[in-house]
Amino acid sequence: MRRFLLVTALTVLAASHMQAQSSHHPIPISRQGFHDNIDKEQAAAAKFDGKADDLVKVSEDQTINLQVTNALIKEVDDMQQEIEDNDSLDHRLKVKYLSAIYVMVKDYNQKRARSKIDPEEAPAMVAAFRNMMHADIKGKSILPYINNLSYDASERIIESFHDNPGYKDARGQVFSKYAFNNLETVMPKLADYLNYPGTDSIVAAVARKYPNQILTYATSYTPMANAIKRNQDPIVQQIVRIGQSPQSTRILPFIDELLAGTTTVEKLEPIVDNDYQYFKQMVKSTIALQKMKSDGQNPYGLKAMMENMQAKSLLYIRSVNDLHEEPAPVRFAIVKNFTPEELYYLIINGQEELYTSSYTNHNNAGLYDQMMLRMKPPRGDSLLMMVNFDRFKKFIAMAAGFNTLDNFLKSMAPENSNYLMQKYVQNLEKTEDLEDAVDVANSFGSIRDEKLLEFLREEVKKNLNYVRKHNDKRGTVIYQLLSSLFETESKSENDSSKATDMAAKLQLPPINYVTFNTLESDSGRVYQQVFFYGDKDGQESYASFMTNFPSSDWRVSKNKYWTTITSLKGKPTTIYANLPTDEPADKEAISKLSEYLDENDIHPTIFIHRGHSYHINTTLDNLQSSAKIVVLGSCGGYHNLATVLEKSPEAHIISSKQVGTRFVNEPIIHSLEDQVRSGKNVDWVIMWAQLTKRFAGDARNKDLFSDYVPPHKNLGAIFIKAYKQIMKDEKK
């Protein structure tokens, strides 16, 4: 067991603890390994912040750090000794409780590394565990002691008491903590609780928010399907009826029309069987659902409709993208019969993968170009009214990013364009997340029309005054940040001074460079993790990636699941890259590598995603809070940025406005590796200037590189960081 002296505040406790050792039983060799395992996890908790000291730092508040440290070190030590000193426990029971302590601390460490638990909850976890252990020793129920723990804190703890008389009830109560707060992810876990009294209510709640999940299980051959079919909720029953059709997944989004009786499954089946008719019907129904939503109703099928439409949109877009070297009539033949509103929905659903030349090009054949040409008359305001202004802020942000906003605004009367841009920056405080605000921040960095920029600055100030007048704290933070970002953008003359001014004004750490010492582990080595996937693109990317490590500079070793690349020159650097084994084995390779890193207390500071956008969630699930640099080798949409910064608040993010390519990714990564091995700070301004010069003569990839956004110009990420910092300070 670790002997721990907290600080002056806990000296007396520690001293009394040490004086009592003379009465303690010695630890037999048969149980020493269990104590060693606990010690290892305690040590990992203490050096999580990169410092091998005896303080578990989870906050800037030192009082909280001391409380967490006391719980994970001293109180855990005390429990270990208490178990050894309890003569009423035989060897088997002592092993049971020691193993349970190990599971608790290890689970805490692993979840903390991936931001899946509030690290400040450690004292409550340890206190609850001690009470459960005492109750279990006496043969009493553990149920009363889980009430104050979150689901993430309690789910593994109770499993150590699976033979306790209160285990079943405790397990059900722990699950209830999770279910109604996590309707999106509850279904896979619900299978173990089919006899739980609240199961029907949980299924009905999921049906209203995520009907596609209910459909998936209703059409399976599992006990869950039977539980769903006997559920008497009317929406659940409608989903069951939809599930009887061979086209059920395509028909599900039309559930509101089915419930209203305006259509039938039989009428929808031939429509959804034809790709174009299906897309056309989805556009028509989406417009109707958006009207319902604007009228204050809550359509059940809207989320499924948006998901299906995006999936279908991306198939069209990928077809157009893949033909980028073909003549326009060939390249865009697949959308030749699309109406303006159908092209509008293709565009807003294709943000993450749309090539610039697919959106607009010199032949006026791009999706945006054709959308405008097919309008009679070509007025953008009429189009937006036609689609009930569905995600118009997303469309405006994309138009700004692709440099067509000026063209779009000039298609309408000046008073209407002014009104539209006023609406663009209004009500940002009323959204559930920051997506609209981040879109506004990002678009500001793309707009070059000084008159429009000044108009937006004034509108942001008006909204700031409005939310201040109404004492809206969240709104005040949002608009104050946007105002600060926009003012800094207009005043600074070069990237370095702009970034310095912005960081100072927003009270952020430097945004234009990462200091080398923050990349090093406590051993002085820089660890990196690179994610590859098992499709053709991933295997080609991996093969190309491995050509960047000559044997004179690097040592390469490989096992069944990953490759380890270690520097032989310069600063010590180790890169772990999972093998792009055929899908779905690639996910197993990533999982095995992540387990290895956890078990060996390795926390990379550089994470690199190499793969299509539909693989990004797997990468983000394995991202650690230690990340200081994150390279998203595919799109960097709002939700990706938000997830990265939720897990890794200090991360500097390189992302692309569109599809990534290895012909751009690898020069960026190569430049990054050179700076890391040199031991220098990673200066984004200098690095990007060098890369810009390198791509200047590369006609094929110059435009693709221009869509990559370096950390010091990623206004969306900067906005999220500043917002989180301000809200954190407000909480204090």
XYZ file of C-alpha atoms in Angstrom, residues 31-303:
273
model
C -2.467 -11.299 -1.372
C 0.451 -8.934 -1.996
C -0.244 -8.899 -5.738
C -3.746 -7.539 -5.149
C -2.311 -4.673 -3.103
C 0.302 -4.025 -5.791
C -2.439 -3.709 -8.423
C -4.244 -1.121 -6.308
C -0.990 0.776 -5.749
C -0.389 0.884 -9.489
C -3.795 2.475 -10.118
C -3.268 4.956 -7.267
C 0.052 5.967 -8.826
C -1.616 6.344 -12.228
C -4.262 8.612 -10.705
C -1.610 10.772 -9.073
C 0.488 11.296 -12.192
C -2.445 11.741 -14.569
C -1.551 15.423 -14.915
C 1.953 14.483 -16.047
C 3.594 15.080 -12.668
C 4.772 12.078 -10.693
C 3.823 13.553 -7.316
C 1.338 12.489 -4.645
C -1.384 14.962 -5.607
C -4.341 13.869 -7.716
C -5.090 17.055 -9.635
C -8.595 17.200 -11.094
C -9.341 20.906 -10.763
C -7.841 24.367 -10.379
C -9.451 24.384 -6.925
C -6.843 23.040 -4.513
C -9.471 22.102 -1.916
C -11.121 19.751 -4.402
C -7.725 18.282 -5.346
C -6.984 17.543 -1.686
C -10.378 15.895 -1.195
C -9.911 13.675 -4.253
C -6.329 12.855 -3.247
C -7.400 11.970 0.288
C -10.110 9.663 -1.069
C -8.040 7.834 -3.697
C -4.848 7.550 -1.657
C -5.377 7.689 2.095
C -8.917 6.330 2.305
C -8.174 3.552 -0.169
C -5.045 2.691 1.838
C -7.134 2.621 4.993
C -9.637 0.220 3.406
C -6.842 -2.070 2.272
C -5.490 -2.252 5.807
C -8.963 -2.603 7.279
C -9.560 -5.645 5.096
C -6.276 -7.227 6.166
C -6.989 -6.514 9.858
C -10.508 -7.990 9.818
C -10.097 -11.493 11.274
C -13.714 -12.360 10.460
C -12.841 -12.366 6.738
C -11.233 -15.432 5.216
C -8.741 -15.283 2.343
C -11.472 -15.558 -0.308
C -13.422 -12.590 1.058
C -10.327 -10.467 1.513
C -9.420 -11.120 -2.126
C -13.005 -10.238 -3.117
C -12.893 -6.810 -1.462
C -9.324 -6.006 -2.522
C -10.232 -6.900 -6.104
C -13.302 -4.677 -5.831
C -11.159 -1.713 -4.721
C -8.841 -2.294 -7.668
C -11.785 -2.403 -10.093
C -13.157 0.845 -8.654
C -9.912 2.828 -8.949
C -9.048 1.404 -12.371
C -12.544 2.149 -13.692
C -12.213 5.713 -12.386
C -8.840 6.181 -14.102
C -9.999 4.786 -17.434
C -13.170 6.849 -17.504
C -11.320 9.960 -16.437
C -8.822 9.504 -19.283
C -11.694 9.602 -21.773
C -13.788 12.213 -19.937
C -16.548 9.716 -19.181
C -16.783 10.608 -15.504
C -16.626 13.752 -13.401
C -13.212 13.338 -11.730
C -14.433 15.303 -8.705
C -16.793 12.422 -7.872
C -13.962 10.292 -6.459
C -14.655 11.066 -2.756
C -18.317 10.099 -3.158
C -17.303 6.887 -4.952
C -14.858 5.847 -2.238
C -17.291 6.712 0.568
C -20.103 4.761 -1.106
C -17.812 1.793 -1.706
C -16.744 1.707 1.946
C -20.392 1.740 3.070
C -21.282 -1.021 0.580
C -18.382 -3.130 1.765
C -19.406 -2.751 5.397
C -23.021 -3.609 4.534
C -21.927 -6.619 2.490
C -19.745 -7.940 5.309
C -22.813 -7.804 7.582
C -25.029 -9.455 4.965
C -27.094 -6.271 4.508
C -28.239 -4.599 1.283
C -25.964 -2.239 -0.637
C -29.028 -0.439 -2.104
C -29.098 2.581 0.285
C -25.575 3.653 -0.670
C -25.874 4.244 -4.409
C -28.320 7.143 -4.361
C -25.704 9.882 -4.434
C -23.573 8.380 -7.220
C -23.899 8.973 -10.949
C -24.439 6.050 -13.290
C -20.839 6.172 -14.518
C -19.505 6.135 -10.971
C -21.709 3.311 -9.735
C -22.088 0.873 -12.663
C -18.840 -1.034 -12.025
C -18.822 -0.702 -8.239
C -22.065 -2.627 -7.738
C -20.854 -5.499 -9.939
C -18.329 -6.374 -7.251
C -21.283 -7.107 -4.952
C -23.273 -9.315 -7.321
C -24.002 -11.841 -4.539
C -25.355 -9.169 -2.175
C -29.079 -9.466 -1.263
C -29.676 -5.911 -2.527
C -27.752 -6.315 -5.777
C -30.737 -6.813 -8.088
C -32.603 -3.754 -6.800
C -29.422 -1.697 -6.770
C -28.674 -2.689 -10.355
C -32.147 -1.626 -11.444
C -31.829 1.704 -9.653
C -28.414 2.364 -11.151
C -29.803 1.637 -14.580
C -32.676 4.050 -14.040
C -30.100 6.792 -13.416
C -28.836 6.144 -16.914
C -31.973 5.418 -18.901
C -34.053 8.595 -18.992
C -30.979 10.827 -19.183
C -29.463 8.817 -22.034
C -32.364 7.791 -24.250
C -30.132 7.820 -27.325
C -27.809 5.131 -25.964
C -30.019 3.170 -23.586
C -31.406 0.478 -25.920
C -28.340 -1.825 -26.057
C -28.296 -1.863 -22.246
C -32.059 -2.336 -21.869
C -31.871 -5.984 -22.947
C -30.586 -6.878 -19.476
C -33.564 -5.182 -17.770
C -36.577 -6.567 -19.623
C -38.287 -7.528 -16.354
C -37.597 -4.150 -14.773
C -40.902 -2.307 -13.990
C -39.903 0.832 -15.880
C -38.938 -0.879 -19.155
C -42.166 -0.066 -21.042
C -41.910 3.612 -20.117
C -38.293 3.723 -21.264
C -39.189 2.122 -24.623
C -42.036 4.619 -25.134
C -39.728 7.542 -24.341
C -37.121 6.274 -26.815
C -39.818 5.837 -29.492
C -40.643 9.542 -29.334
C -37.068 10.722 -29.739
C -35.291 7.883 -31.558
C -37.952 5.765 -33.319
C -35.321 4.206 -35.594
C -33.822 2.444 -32.584
C -37.166 0.921 -31.635
C -37.609 -0.237 -35.238
C -34.196 -1.915 -35.229
C -35.007 -3.959 -32.148
C -38.650 -4.583 -33.108
C -37.516 -6.319 -36.304
C -34.847 -8.426 -34.605
C -35.062 -11.988 -33.336
C -34.350 -11.140 -29.717
C -36.252 -11.041 -26.413
C -36.202 -7.252 -26.786
C -38.418 -7.547 -29.891
C -41.068 -9.368 -27.864
C -40.962 -6.693 -25.151
C -41.475 -3.983 -27.781
C -44.320 -5.814 -29.534
C -46.284 -6.196 -26.303
C -45.812 -2.510 -25.421
C -49.212 -0.798 -25.722
C -47.932 2.720 -26.413
C -49.553 3.919 -29.722
C -46.303 5.225 -31.215
C -44.493 1.998 -30.365
C -47.329 0.035 -31.987
C -47.105 2.179 -35.160
C -43.380 1.452 -35.361
C -44.124 -2.272 -34.977
C -46.539 -2.065 -37.933
C -43.925 -0.235 -40.011
C -41.484 -3.000 -39.155
C -43.657 -5.509 -40.975
C -42.765 -3.874 -44.317
C -39.619 -4.935 -46.220
C -38.977 -1.169 -46.708
C -39.359 -0.367 -42.997
C -36.187 1.707 -42.538
C -37.130 3.934 -45.471
C -40.752 4.267 -44.370
C -40.071 5.043 -40.698
C -39.325 8.777 -41.228
C -42.907 9.212 -42.471
C -44.343 8.102 -39.106
C -46.046 11.470 -38.493
C -48.002 11.174 -41.740
C -48.898 7.573 -40.900
C -50.120 8.575 -37.443
C -52.117 11.442 -38.986
C -53.684 9.061 -41.520
C -52.595 11.127 -44.557
C -50.757 8.154 -46.074
C -50.309 4.417 -45.591
C -47.437 1.961 -45.588
C -48.851 0.471 -48.820
C -48.759 3.862 -50.579
C -45.221 4.598 -49.424
C -43.647 1.259 -50.411
C -43.417 1.874 -54.206
C -42.236 5.470 -53.635
C -39.368 4.586 -51.327
C -38.314 1.740 -53.624
C -37.195 4.318 -56.242
C -34.133 6.325 -55.135
C -35.056 9.607 -56.784
C -38.752 9.408 -55.853
C -37.676 8.535 -52.316
C -35.391 11.566 -52.066
C -38.077 13.776 -53.614
C -40.664 12.563 -51.093
C -38.243 13.100 -48.191
C -37.699 16.708 -49.270
C -41.437 17.302 -49.497
C -42.100 15.678 -46.104
C -39.169 17.419 -44.420
C -40.555 20.801 -45.444
C -43.914 19.790 -43.926
C -42.250 18.571 -40.712
C -40.317 21.813 -40.399
C -43.636 23.679 -40.697
C -45.011 21.532 -37.858
C -41.952 22.325 -35.776
C -42.226 26.079 -36.410
C -45.875 25.859 -35.320
C -44.780 24.475 -31.959
C -45.399 20.778 -32.610
C -42.870 18.012 -32.000
C -42.719 15.716 -35.058
C -41.527 12.221 -34.169
C -39.993 11.336 -37.516
C -37.926 14.474 -38.094
C -34.655 13.102 -36.734
